[in-house]
Amino acid sequence: AKQWELQAEGAEARLQEVHAAEVRRVPIEGLRLAHALGRTLAHFPFGGLTEEARAVGRGRSIPFRRSSSQLRSLRVFSAWGSLDRQVPQEGLGELQALVPQLEFHIFPT
C-alpha cells in the first residue's frame, strides 16, 4: 500500500493532533455524522453541477442550489475510490478540466 508522504515540518505531529481530535469527537457526535451523511446521499445532486464546478475553477462566488451560503475561491480536494461505481474515477478528468486548483487522492478500493 502506498504511504502518504508528510513533507512539511511538523506535519506528522499536526496529523496526529487532528486524528486525536477526531477520535475524541466520535462519542460526542454519536449518530449525527451518519444522519448527515444519509441526508447528503439522499438529497445532494450528484450530477448536473458542471456550471458550479466551472465557477469554482474560475474562483467566482456562486450560491449553492439549496442554500444561501456562498462558495468562495478555495483549495479544492477530492477523494476518489478506484472501483467506485456511483462516482466513477473517469469523472476526475472532467472535474480537473473545470477546477484547475483541484487536489485529489485516489484510494485503491
PDB file of N, CA and C in Angstrom:
ATOM      1  N   ALA A   1       0.843  -1.191   0.000  1.00  0.00           N
ATOM      2  CA  ALA A   1       0.000   0.000   0.000  1.00  0.00           C
ATOM      3  C   ALA A   1       0.880   1.243   0.000  1.00  0.00           C
ATOM      4  N   LYS A   2       0.471   2.230  -0.758  1.00  0.00           N
ATOM      5  CA  LYS A   2       1.216   3.478  -0.841  1.00  0.00           C
ATOM      6  C   LYS A   2       1.000   4.286   0.431  1.00  0.00           C
ATOM      7  N   GLN A   3       2.079   4.776   1.004  1.00  0.00           N
ATOM      8  CA  GLN A   3       2.002   5.578   2.218  1.00  0.00           C
ATOM      9  C   GLN A   3       1.952   7.054   1.857  1.00  0.00           C
ATOM     10  N   TRP A   4       1.280   7.841   2.649  1.00  0.00           N
ATOM     11  CA  TRP A   4       1.265   9.284   2.445  1.00  0.00           C
ATOM     12  C   TRP A   4       2.620   9.830   2.840  1.00  0.00           C
ATOM     13  N   GLU A   5       3.101  10.828   2.148  1.00  0.00           N
ATOM     14  CA  GLU A   5       4.358  11.469   2.474  1.00  0.00           C
ATOM     15  C   GLU A   5       4.063  12.819   3.113  1.00  0.00           C
ATOM     16  N   LEU A   6       4.516  12.981   4.340  1.00  0.00           N
ATOM     17  CA  LEU A   6       4.312  14.235   5.062  1.00  0.00           C
ATOM     18  C   LEU A   6       5.628  15.001   5.016  1.00  0.00           C
ATOM     19  N   GLN A   7       5.710  15.995   4.138  1.00  0.00           N
ATOM     20  CA  GLN A   7       6.977  16.658   3.877  1.00  0.00           C
ATOM     21  C   GLN A   7       7.180  17.929   4.684  1.00  0.00           C
ATOM     22  N   ALA A   8       6.125  18.613   5.028  1.00  0.00           N
ATOM     23  CA  ALA A   8       6.261  19.879   5.751  1.00  0.00           C
ATOM     24  C   ALA A   8       6.722  19.626   7.182  1.00  0.00           C
ATOM     25  N   GLU A   9       7.519  20.534   7.685  1.00  0.00           N
ATOM     26  CA  GLU A   9       8.000  20.407   9.059  1.00  0.00           C
ATOM     27  C   GLU A   9       6.816  20.452  10.021  1.00  0.00           C
ATOM     28  N   GLY A  10       6.754  19.503  10.926  1.00  0.00           N
ATOM     29  CA  GLY A  10       5.671  19.429  11.901  1.00  0.00           C
ATOM     30  C   GLY A  10       4.401  18.792  11.372  1.00  0.00           C
ATOM     31  N   ALA A  11       4.411  18.323  10.129  1.00  0.00           N
ATOM     32  CA  ALA A  11       3.192  17.768   9.530  1.00  0.00           C
ATOM     33  C   ALA A  11       2.740  16.500  10.246  1.00  0.00           C
ATOM     34  N   GLU A  12       3.669  15.640  10.625  1.00  0.00           N
ATOM     35  CA  GLU A  12       3.276  14.399  11.289  1.00  0.00           C
ATOM     36  C   GLU A  12       2.646  14.685  12.648  1.00  0.00           C
ATOM     37  N   ALA A  13       3.239  15.616  13.398  1.00  0.00           N
ATOM     38  CA  ALA A  13       2.657  15.982  14.696  1.00  0.00           C
ATOM     39  C   ALA A  13       1.271  16.578  14.512  1.00  0.00           C
ATOM     40  N   ARG A  14       1.102  17.417  13.483  1.00  0.00           N
ATOM     41  CA  ARG A  14      -0.210  18.030  13.225  1.00  0.00           C
ATOM     42  C   ARG A  14      -1.228  16.971  12.828  1.00  0.00           C
ATOM     43  N   LEU A  15      -0.805  16.007  11.995  1.00  0.00           N
ATOM     44  CA  LEU A  15      -1.696  14.921  11.600  1.00  0.00           C
ATOM     45  C   LEU A  15      -2.146  14.130  12.825  1.00  0.00           C
ATOM     46  N   GLN A  16      -1.233  13.818  13.726  1.00  0.00           N
ATOM     47  CA  GLN A  16      -1.592  13.071  14.932  1.00  0.00           C
ATOM     48  C   GLN A  16      -2.525  13.890  15.827  1.00  0.00           C
ATOM     49  N   GLU A  17      -2.301  15.193  15.874  1.00  0.00           N
ATOM     50  CA  GLU A  17      -3.168  16.074  16.665  1.00  0.00           C
ATOM     51  C   GLU A  17      -4.595  16.085  16.100  1.00  0.00           C
ATOM     52  N   VAL A  18      -4.710  16.216  14.792  1.00  0.00           N
ATOM     53  CA  VAL A  18      -6.022  16.223  14.153  1.00  0.00           C
ATOM     54  C   VAL A  18      -6.703  14.874  14.317  1.00  0.00           C
ATOM     55  N   HIS A  19      -5.941  13.801  14.147  1.00  0.00           N
ATOM     56  CA  HIS A  19      -6.507  12.452  14.306  1.00  0.00           C
ATOM     57  C   HIS A  19      -7.034  12.257  15.730  1.00  0.00           C
ATOM     58  N   ALA A  20      -6.258  12.668  16.721  1.00  0.00           N
ATOM     59  CA  ALA A  20      -6.685  12.525  18.119  1.00  0.00           C
ATOM     60  C   ALA A  20      -7.967  13.326  18.375  1.00  0.00           C
ATOM     61  N   ALA A  21      -8.055  14.510  17.790  1.00  0.00           N
ATOM     62  CA  ALA A  21      -9.263  15.328  17.963  1.00  0.00           C
ATOM     63  C   ALA A  21     -10.469  14.642  17.334  1.00  0.00           C
ATOM     64  N   GLU A  22     -10.283  14.042  16.175  1.00  0.00           N
ATOM     65  CA  GLU A  22     -11.382  13.331  15.511  1.00  0.00           C
ATOM     66  C   GLU A  22     -11.814  12.111  16.322  1.00  0.00           C
ATOM     67  N   VAL A  23     -10.862  11.389  16.880  1.00  0.00           N
ATOM     68  CA  VAL A  23     -11.186  10.213  17.697  1.00  0.00           C
ATOM     69  C   VAL A  23     -11.983  10.638  18.932  1.00  0.00           C
ATOM     70  N   ARG A  24     -11.609  11.767  19.545  1.00  0.00           N
ATOM     71  CA  ARG A  24     -12.345  12.259  20.718  1.00  0.00           C
ATOM     72  C   ARG A  24     -13.762  12.694  20.336  1.00  0.00           C
ATOM     73  N   ARG A  25     -13.941  13.120  19.107  1.00  0.00           N
ATOM     74  CA  ARG A  25     -15.233  13.628  18.646  1.00  0.00           C
ATOM     75  C   ARG A  25     -16.256  12.522  18.403  1.00  0.00           C
ATOM     76  N   VAL A  26     -15.811  11.311  18.125  1.00  0.00           N
ATOM     77  CA  VAL A  26     -16.728  10.219  17.757  1.00  0.00           C
ATOM     78  C   VAL A  26     -17.820   9.997  18.802  1.00  0.00           C
ATOM     79  N   PRO A  27     -17.478   9.823  20.089  1.00  0.00           N
ATOM     80  CA  PRO A  27     -18.567   9.589  21.055  1.00  0.00           C
ATOM     81  C   PRO A  27     -19.490  10.797  21.217  1.00  0.00           C
ATOM     82  N   ILE A  28     -18.975  11.997  21.005  1.00  0.00           N
ATOM     83  CA  ILE A  28     -19.780  13.209  21.141  1.00  0.00           C
ATOM     84  C   ILE A  28     -20.775  13.303  19.988  1.00  0.00           C
ATOM     85  N   GLU A  29     -20.294  13.001  18.790  1.00  0.00           N
ATOM     86  CA  GLU A  29     -21.129  13.117  17.598  1.00  0.00           C
ATOM     87  C   GLU A  29     -22.215  12.054  17.545  1.00  0.00           C
ATOM     88  N   GLY A  30     -21.931  10.881  18.123  1.00  0.00           N
ATOM     89  CA  GLY A  30     -22.925   9.815  18.110  1.00  0.00           C
ATOM     90  C   GLY A  30     -23.362   9.486  16.696  1.00  0.00           C
ATOM     91  N   LEU A  31     -24.655   9.470  16.468  1.00  0.00           N
ATOM     92  CA  LEU A  31     -25.193   9.128  15.155  1.00  0.00           C
ATOM     93  C   LEU A  31     -25.387  10.339  14.249  1.00  0.00           C
ATOM     94  N   ARG A  32     -24.973  11.515  14.714  1.00  0.00           N
ATOM     95  CA  ARG A  32     -25.185  12.724  13.912  1.00  0.00           C
ATOM     96  C   ARG A  32     -24.472  12.651  12.563  1.00  0.00           C
ATOM     97  N   LEU A  33     -23.246  12.139  12.561  1.00  0.00           N
ATOM     98  CA  LEU A  33     -22.496  12.051  11.309  1.00  0.00           C
ATOM     99  C   LEU A  33     -23.189  11.103  10.335  1.00  0.00           C
ATOM    100  N   ALA A  34     -23.632   9.956  10.820  1.00  0.00           N
ATOM    101  CA  ALA A  34     -24.337   9.009   9.956  1.00  0.00           C
ATOM    102  C   ALA A  34     -25.622   9.623   9.417  1.00  0.00           C
ATOM    103  N   HIS A  35     -26.335  10.363  10.251  1.00  0.00           N
ATOM    104  CA  HIS A  35     -27.564  11.031   9.826  1.00  0.00           C
ATOM    105  C   HIS A  35     -27.263  12.070   8.752  1.00  0.00           C
ATOM    106  N   ALA A  36     -26.218  12.879   8.967  1.00  0.00           N
ATOM    107  CA  ALA A  36     -25.851  13.907   7.990  1.00  0.00           C
ATOM    108  C   ALA A  36     -25.424  13.275   6.672  1.00  0.00           C
ATOM    109  N   LEU A  37     -24.661  12.198   6.737  1.00  0.00           N
ATOM    110  CA  LEU A  37     -24.234  11.507   5.527  1.00  0.00           C
ATOM    111  C   LEU A  37     -25.445  10.955   4.772  1.00  0.00           C
ATOM    112  N   GLY A  38     -26.373  10.352   5.504  1.00  0.00           N
ATOM    113  CA  GLY A  38     -27.584   9.814   4.880  1.00  0.00           C
ATOM    114  C   GLY A  38     -28.393  10.894   4.181  1.00  0.00           C
ATOM    115  N   ARG A  39     -28.530  12.051   4.818  1.00  0.00           N
ATOM    116  CA  ARG A  39     -29.278  13.159   4.201  1.00  0.00           C
ATOM    117  C   ARG A  39     -28.549  13.685   2.970  1.00  0.00           C
ATOM    118  N   THR A  40     -27.223  13.740   3.035  1.00  0.00           N
ATOM    119  CA  THR A  40     -26.450  14.188   1.876  1.00  0.00           C
ATOM    120  C   THR A  40     -26.656  13.231   0.714  1.00  0.00           C
ATOM    121  N   LEU A  41     -26.547  11.946   0.984  1.00  0.00           N
ATOM    122  CA  LEU A  41     -26.715  10.957  -0.082  1.00  0.00           C
ATOM    123  C   LEU A  41     -28.131  10.992  -0.661  1.00  0.00           C
ATOM    124  N   ALA A  42     -29.113  11.288   0.176  1.00  0.00           N
ATOM    125  CA  ALA A  42     -30.496  11.308  -0.285  1.00  0.00           C
ATOM    126  C   ALA A  42     -30.847  12.571  -1.066  1.00  0.00           C
ATOM    127  N   HIS A  43     -30.219  13.705  -0.753  1.00  0.00           N
ATOM    128  CA  HIS A  43     -30.674  14.974  -1.311  1.00  0.00           C
ATOM    129  C   HIS A  43     -29.660  15.726  -2.161  1.00  0.00           C
ATOM    130  N   PHE A  44     -28.383  15.363  -2.113  1.00  0.00           N
ATOM    131  CA  PHE A  44     -27.382  16.115  -2.869  1.00  0.00           C
ATOM    132  C   PHE A  44     -27.454  15.760  -4.343  1.00  0.00           C
ATOM    133  N   PRO A  45     -27.459  16.761  -5.220  1.00  0.00           N
ATOM    134  CA  PRO A  45     -27.497  16.472  -6.662  1.00  0.00           C
ATOM    135  C   PRO A  45     -26.112  16.082  -7.158  1.00  0.00           C
ATOM    136  N   PHE A  46     -25.841  14.792  -7.256  1.00  0.00           N
ATOM    137  CA  PHE A  46     -24.506  14.328  -7.618  1.00  0.00           C
ATOM    138  C   PHE A  46     -24.194  14.536  -9.100  1.00  0.00           C
ATOM    139  N   GLY A  47     -25.137  14.971  -9.861  1.00  0.00           N
ATOM    140  CA  GLY A  47     -24.903  15.244 -11.275  1.00  0.00           C
ATOM    141  C   GLY A  47     -25.403  16.629 -11.616  1.00  0.00           C
ATOM    142  N   GLY A  48     -25.079  17.074 -12.808  1.00  0.00           N
ATOM    143  CA  GLY A  48     -25.574  18.358 -13.270  1.00  0.00           C
ATOM    144  C   GLY A  48     -24.960  19.558 -12.585  1.00  0.00           C
ATOM    145  N   LEU A  49     -23.736  19.425 -12.102  1.00  0.00           N
ATOM    146  CA  LEU A  49     -23.082  20.518 -11.384  1.00  0.00           C
ATOM    147  C   LEU A  49     -21.930  21.122 -12.188  1.00  0.00           C
ATOM    148  N   THR A  50     -21.974  20.967 -13.498  1.00  0.00           N
ATOM    149  CA  THR A  50     -20.880  21.443 -14.342  1.00  0.00           C
ATOM    150  C   THR A  50     -20.663  22.941 -14.200  1.00  0.00           C
ATOM    151  N   GLU A  51     -21.730  23.716 -14.231  1.00  0.00           N
ATOM    152  CA  GLU A  51     -21.582  25.173 -14.131  1.00  0.00           C
ATOM    153  C   GLU A  51     -21.038  25.585 -12.762  1.00  0.00           C
ATOM    154  N   GLU A  52     -21.456  24.882 -11.703  1.00  0.00           N
ATOM    155  CA  GLU A  52     -20.944  25.186 -10.367  1.00  0.00           C
ATOM    156  C   GLU A  52     -19.455  24.870 -10.282  1.00  0.00           C
ATOM    157  N   ALA A  53     -19.049  23.739 -10.854  1.00  0.00           N
ATOM    158  CA  ALA A  53     -17.630  23.366 -10.855  1.00  0.00           C
ATOM    159  C   ALA A  53     -16.818  24.373 -11.664  1.00  0.00           C
ATOM    160  N   ARG A  54     -17.348  24.797 -12.793  1.00  0.00           N
ATOM    161  CA  ARG A  54     -16.655  25.789 -13.628  1.00  0.00           C
ATOM    162  C   ARG A  54     -16.470  27.098 -12.850  1.00  0.00           C
ATOM    163  N   ALA A  55     -17.490  27.527 -12.114  1.00  0.00           N
ATOM    164  CA  ALA A  55     -17.393  28.761 -11.324  1.00  0.00           C
ATOM    165  C   ALA A  55     -16.352  28.631 -10.222  1.00  0.00           C
ATOM    166  N   VAL A  56     -16.289  27.473  -9.590  1.00  0.00           N
ATOM    167  CA  VAL A  56     -15.266  27.239  -8.562  1.00  0.00           C
ATOM    168  C   VAL A  56     -13.885  27.325  -9.190  1.00  0.00           C
ATOM    169  N   GLY A  57     -13.728  26.707 -10.363  1.00  0.00           N
ATOM    170  CA  GLY A  57     -12.451  26.747 -11.060  1.00  0.00           C
ATOM    171  C   GLY A  57     -12.018  28.151 -11.427  1.00  0.00           C
ATOM    172  N   ARG A  58     -12.973  29.024 -11.682  1.00  0.00           N
ATOM    173  CA  ARG A  58     -12.664  30.417 -12.023  1.00  0.00           C
ATOM    174  C   ARG A  58     -12.503  31.294 -10.787  1.00  0.00           C
ATOM    175  N   GLY A  59     -12.739  30.714  -9.602  1.00  0.00           N
ATOM    176  CA  GLY A  59     -12.588  31.478  -8.368  1.00  0.00           C
ATOM    177  C   GLY A  59     -13.722  32.437  -8.103  1.00  0.00           C
ATOM    178  N   ARG A  60     -14.878  32.210  -8.730  1.00  0.00           N
ATOM    179  CA  ARG A  60     -16.033  33.073  -8.517  1.00  0.00           C
ATOM    180  C   ARG A  60     -16.907  32.526  -7.397  1.00  0.00           C
ATOM    181  N   SER A  61     -17.632  33.413  -6.764  1.00  0.00           N
ATOM    182  CA  SER A  61     -18.614  33.003  -5.759  1.00  0.00           C
ATOM    183  C   SER A  61     -19.900  32.598  -6.467  1.00  0.00           C
ATOM    184  N   ILE A  62     -20.504  31.535  -5.996  1.00  0.00           N
ATOM    185  CA  ILE A  62     -21.791  31.105  -6.542  1.00  0.00           C
ATOM    186  C   ILE A  62     -22.677  30.660  -5.399  1.00  0.00           C
ATOM    187  N   PRO A  63     -23.983  30.802  -5.526  1.00  0.00           N
ATOM    188  CA  PRO A  63     -24.866  30.274  -4.482  1.00  0.00           C
ATOM    189  C   PRO A  63     -25.059  28.772  -4.666  1.00  0.00           C
ATOM    190  N   PHE A  64     -25.128  28.049  -3.577  1.00  0.00           N
ATOM    191  CA  PHE A  64     -25.490  26.645  -3.648  1.00  0.00           C
ATOM    192  C   PHE A  64     -26.938  26.553  -4.087  1.00  0.00           C
ATOM    193  N   ARG A  65     -27.296  25.437  -4.677  1.00  0.00           N
ATOM    194  CA  ARG A  65     -28.667  25.282  -5.157  1.00  0.00           C
ATOM    195  C   ARG A  65     -29.675  25.311  -4.016  1.00  0.00           C
ATOM    196  N   ARG A  66     -29.345  24.776  -2.858  1.00  0.00           N
ATOM    197  CA  ARG A  66     -30.321  24.654  -1.774  1.00  0.00           C
ATOM    198  C   ARG A  66     -29.943  25.473  -0.546  1.00  0.00           C
ATOM    199  N   SER A  67     -29.036  26.436  -0.694  1.00  0.00           N
ATOM    200  CA  SER A  67     -28.587  27.180   0.460  1.00  0.00           C
ATOM    201  C   SER A  67     -28.240  28.602   0.057  1.00  0.00           C
ATOM    202  N   SER A  68     -28.277  29.508   1.010  1.00  0.00           N
ATOM    203  CA  SER A  68     -27.886  30.873   0.717  1.00  0.00           C
ATOM    204  C   SER A  68     -26.390  31.074   0.921  1.00  0.00           C
ATOM    205  N   SER A  69     -25.682  30.015   1.348  1.00  0.00           N
ATOM    206  CA  SER A  69     -24.234  30.116   1.542  1.00  0.00           C
ATOM    207  C   SER A  69     -23.544  30.424   0.228  1.00  0.00           C
ATOM    208  N   GLN A  70     -22.405  31.053   0.293  1.00  0.00           N
ATOM    209  CA  GLN A  70     -21.626  31.369  -0.895  1.00  0.00           C
ATOM    210  C   GLN A  70     -20.356  30.531  -0.915  1.00  0.00           C
ATOM    211  N   LEU A  71     -20.006  30.059  -2.092  1.00  0.00           N
ATOM    212  CA  LEU A  71     -18.781  29.301  -2.278  1.00  0.00           C
ATOM    213  C   LEU A  71     -17.715  30.269  -2.746  1.00  0.00           C
ATOM    214  N   ARG A  72     -16.645  30.357  -2.023  1.00  0.00           N
ATOM    215  CA  ARG A  72     -15.556  31.276  -2.350  1.00  0.00           C
ATOM    216  C   ARG A  72     -14.421  30.494  -3.020  1.00  0.00           C
ATOM    217  N   SER A  73     -13.502  31.221  -3.548  1.00  0.00           N
ATOM    218  CA  SER A  73     -12.335  30.585  -4.164  1.00  0.00           C
ATOM    219  C   SER A  73     -11.521  29.939  -3.047  1.00  0.00           C
ATOM    220  N   LEU A  74     -11.481  28.627  -3.048  1.00  0.00           N
ATOM    221  CA  LEU A  74     -10.802  27.864  -2.007  1.00  0.00           C
ATOM    222  C   LEU A  74      -9.950  26.784  -2.636  1.00  0.00           C
ATOM    223  N   ARG A  75      -9.079  26.204  -1.833  1.00  0.00           N
ATOM    224  CA  ARG A  75      -8.415  24.990  -2.276  1.00  0.00           C
ATOM    225  C   ARG A  75      -9.487  23.922  -2.352  1.00  0.00           C
ATOM    226  N   VAL A  76      -9.412  23.097  -3.364  1.00  0.00           N
ATOM    227  CA  VAL A  76     -10.439  22.082  -3.590  1.00  0.00           C
ATOM    228  C   VAL A  76      -9.773  20.721  -3.543  1.00  0.00           C
ATOM    229  N   PHE A  77     -10.297  19.815  -2.705  1.00  0.00           N
ATOM    230  CA  PHE A  77      -9.752  18.468  -2.579  1.00  0.00           C
ATOM    231  C   PHE A  77     -10.856  17.464  -2.855  1.00  0.00           C
ATOM    232  N   SER A  78     -10.513  16.428  -3.591  1.00  0.00           N
ATOM    233  CA  SER A  78     -11.471  15.374  -3.886  1.00  0.00           C
ATOM    234  C   SER A  78     -10.824  14.024  -3.606  1.00  0.00           C
ATOM    235  N   ALA A  79     -11.566  13.155  -2.962  1.00  0.00           N
ATOM    236  CA  ALA A  79     -11.105  11.785  -2.711  1.00  0.00           C
ATOM    237  C   ALA A  79     -11.950  10.849  -3.553  1.00  0.00           C
ATOM    238  N   TRP A  80     -11.311   9.958  -4.273  1.00  0.00           N
ATOM    239  CA  TRP A  80     -11.998   9.032  -5.167  1.00  0.00           C
ATOM    240  C   TRP A  80     -11.613   7.613  -4.796  1.00  0.00           C
ATOM    241  N   GLY A  81     -12.509   6.684  -5.044  1.00  0.00           N
ATOM    242  CA  GLY A  81     -12.212   5.264  -4.924  1.00  0.00           C
ATOM    243  C   GLY A  81     -12.043   4.689  -6.321  1.00  0.00           C
ATOM    244  N   SER A  82     -11.006   3.937  -6.544  1.00  0.00           N
ATOM    245  CA  SER A  82     -10.709   3.452  -7.897  1.00  0.00           C
ATOM    246  C   SER A  82     -11.792   2.521  -8.447  1.00  0.00           C
ATOM    247  N   LEU A  83     -12.555   1.868  -7.580  1.00  0.00           N
ATOM    248  CA  LEU A  83     -13.598   0.946  -8.038  1.00  0.00           C
ATOM    249  C   LEU A  83     -15.012   1.465  -7.771  1.00  0.00           C
ATOM    250  N   ASP A  84     -15.131   2.734  -7.406  1.00  0.00           N
ATOM    251  CA  ASP A  84     -16.436   3.319  -7.089  1.00  0.00           C
ATOM    252  C   ASP A  84     -17.312   3.337  -8.329  1.00  0.00           C
ATOM    253  N   ARG A  85     -18.486   2.725  -8.254  1.00  0.00           N
ATOM    254  CA  ARG A  85     -19.401   2.698  -9.393  1.00  0.00           C
ATOM    255  C   ARG A  85     -20.381   3.867  -9.364  1.00  0.00           C
ATOM    256  N   GLN A  86     -20.596   4.475  -8.195  1.00  0.00           N
ATOM    257  CA  GLN A  86     -21.524   5.604  -8.099  1.00  0.00           C
ATOM    258  C   GLN A  86     -20.903   6.886  -8.656  1.00  0.00           C
ATOM    259  N   VAL A  87     -19.641   7.100  -8.337  1.00  0.00           N
ATOM    260  CA  VAL A  87     -18.903   8.272  -8.826  1.00  0.00           C
ATOM    261  C   VAL A  87     -17.612   7.743  -9.434  1.00  0.00           C
ATOM    262  N   PRO A  88     -17.672   7.274 -10.690  1.00  0.00           N
ATOM    263  CA  PRO A  88     -16.514   6.608 -11.282  1.00  0.00           C
ATOM    264  C   PRO A  88     -15.300   7.518 -11.433  1.00  0.00           C
ATOM    265  N   GLN A  89     -14.141   6.915 -11.331  1.00  0.00           N
ATOM    266  CA  GLN A  89     -12.868   7.618 -11.414  1.00  0.00           C
ATOM    267  C   GLN A  89     -12.723   8.368 -12.737  1.00  0.00           C
ATOM    268  N   GLU A  90     -13.385   7.901 -13.786  1.00  0.00           N
ATOM    269  CA  GLU A  90     -13.286   8.542 -15.088  1.00  0.00           C
ATOM    270  C   GLU A  90     -13.765   9.998 -15.052  1.00  0.00           C
ATOM    271  N   GLY A  91     -14.631  10.334 -14.103  1.00  0.00           N
ATOM    272  CA  GLY A  91     -15.129  11.701 -13.988  1.00  0.00           C
ATOM    273  C   GLY A  91     -14.092  12.678 -13.472  1.00  0.00           C
ATOM    274  N   LEU A  92     -12.997  12.165 -12.952  1.00  0.00           N
ATOM    275  CA  LEU A  92     -11.959  13.026 -12.396  1.00  0.00           C
ATOM    276  C   LEU A  92     -11.359  13.940 -13.464  1.00  0.00           C
ATOM    277  N   GLY A  93     -11.153  13.430 -14.671  1.00  0.00           N
ATOM    278  CA  GLY A  93     -10.581  14.246 -15.744  1.00  0.00           C
ATOM    279  C   GLY A  93     -11.440  15.449 -16.064  1.00  0.00           C
ATOM    280  N   GLU A  94     -12.756  15.247 -16.120  1.00  0.00           N
ATOM    281  CA  GLU A  94     -13.675  16.360 -16.385  1.00  0.00           C
ATOM    282  C   GLU A  94     -13.607  17.383 -15.258  1.00  0.00           C
ATOM    283  N   LEU A  95     -13.576  16.901 -14.016  1.00  0.00           N
ATOM    284  CA  LEU A  95     -13.513  17.815 -12.871  1.00  0.00           C
ATOM    285  C   LEU A  95     -12.202  18.596 -12.879  1.00  0.00           C
ATOM    286  N   GLN A  96     -11.089  17.942 -13.198  1.00  0.00           N
ATOM    287  CA  GLN A  96      -9.802  18.633 -13.267  1.00  0.00           C
ATOM    288  C   GLN A  96      -9.818  19.730 -14.326  1.00  0.00           C
ATOM    289  N   ALA A  97     -10.462  19.477 -15.457  1.00  0.00           N
ATOM    290  CA  ALA A  97     -10.533  20.480 -16.513  1.00  0.00           C
ATOM    291  C   ALA A  97     -11.339  21.702 -16.061  1.00  0.00           C
ATOM    292  N   LEU A  98     -12.357  21.473 -15.246  1.00  0.00           N
ATOM    293  CA  LEU A  98     -13.213  22.562 -14.771  1.00  0.00           C
ATOM    294  C   LEU A  98     -12.628  23.294 -13.573  1.00  0.00           C
ATOM    295  N   VAL A  99     -11.886  22.564 -12.729  1.00  0.00           N
ATOM    296  CA  VAL A  99     -11.349  23.128 -11.480  1.00  0.00           C
ATOM    297  C   VAL A  99      -9.834  22.906 -11.473  1.00  0.00           C
ATOM    298  N   PRO A 100      -9.061  23.809 -12.064  1.00  0.00           N
ATOM    299  CA  PRO A 100      -7.614  23.602 -12.178  1.00  0.00           C
ATOM    300  C   PRO A 100      -6.888  23.501 -10.839  1.00  0.00           C
ATOM    301  N   GLN A 101      -7.421  24.120  -9.787  1.00  0.00           N
ATOM    302  CA  GLN A 101      -6.764  24.075  -8.482  1.00  0.00           C
ATOM    303  C   GLN A 101      -7.088  22.790  -7.707  1.00  0.00           C
ATOM    304  N   LEU A 102      -7.773  21.863  -8.350  1.00  0.00           N
ATOM    305  CA  LEU A 102      -8.183  20.614  -7.706  1.00  0.00           C
ATOM    306  C   LEU A 102      -6.975  19.794  -7.263  1.00  0.00           C
ATOM    307  N   GLU A 103      -7.011  19.381  -6.017  1.00  0.00           N
ATOM    308  CA  GLU A 103      -6.068  18.401  -5.494  1.00  0.00           C
ATOM    309  C   GLU A 103      -6.885  17.145  -5.245  1.00  0.00           C
ATOM    310  N   PHE A 104      -6.305  15.961  -5.485  1.00  0.00           N
ATOM    311  CA  PHE A 104      -7.098  14.751  -5.319  1.00  0.00           C
ATOM    312  C   PHE A 104      -6.220  13.600  -4.853  1.00  0.00           C
ATOM    313  N   HIS A 105      -6.899  12.588  -4.338  1.00  0.00           N
ATOM    314  CA  HIS A 105      -6.257  11.318  -3.982  1.00  0.00           C
ATOM    315  C   HIS A 105      -7.203  10.207  -4.403  1.00  0.00           C
ATOM    316  N   ILE A 106      -6.657   9.194  -5.066  1.00  0.00           N
ATOM    317  CA  ILE A 106      -7.457   8.036  -5.463  1.00  0.00           C
ATOM    318  C   ILE A 106      -7.110   6.881  -4.538  1.00  0.00           C
ATOM    319  N   PHE A 107      -8.102   6.415  -3.808  1.00  0.00           N
ATOM    320  CA  PHE A 107      -7.912   5.284  -2.905  1.00  0.00           C
ATOM    321  C   PHE A 107      -8.123   3.991  -3.666  1.00  0.00           C
ATOM    322  N   PRO A 108      -7.249   2.996  -3.491  1.00  0.00           N
ATOM    323  CA  PRO A 108      -7.398   1.721  -4.194  1.00  0.00           C
ATOM    324  C   PRO A 108      -8.485   0.870  -3.531  1.00  0.00           C
ATOM    325  N   THR A 109      -9.724   1.148  -3.859  1.00  0.00           N
ATOM    326  CA  THR A 109     -10.844   0.438  -3.241  1.00  0.00           C
ATOM    327  C   THR A 109     -11.549  -0.448  -4.241  1.00  0.00           C
TER     328      THR A 109
END
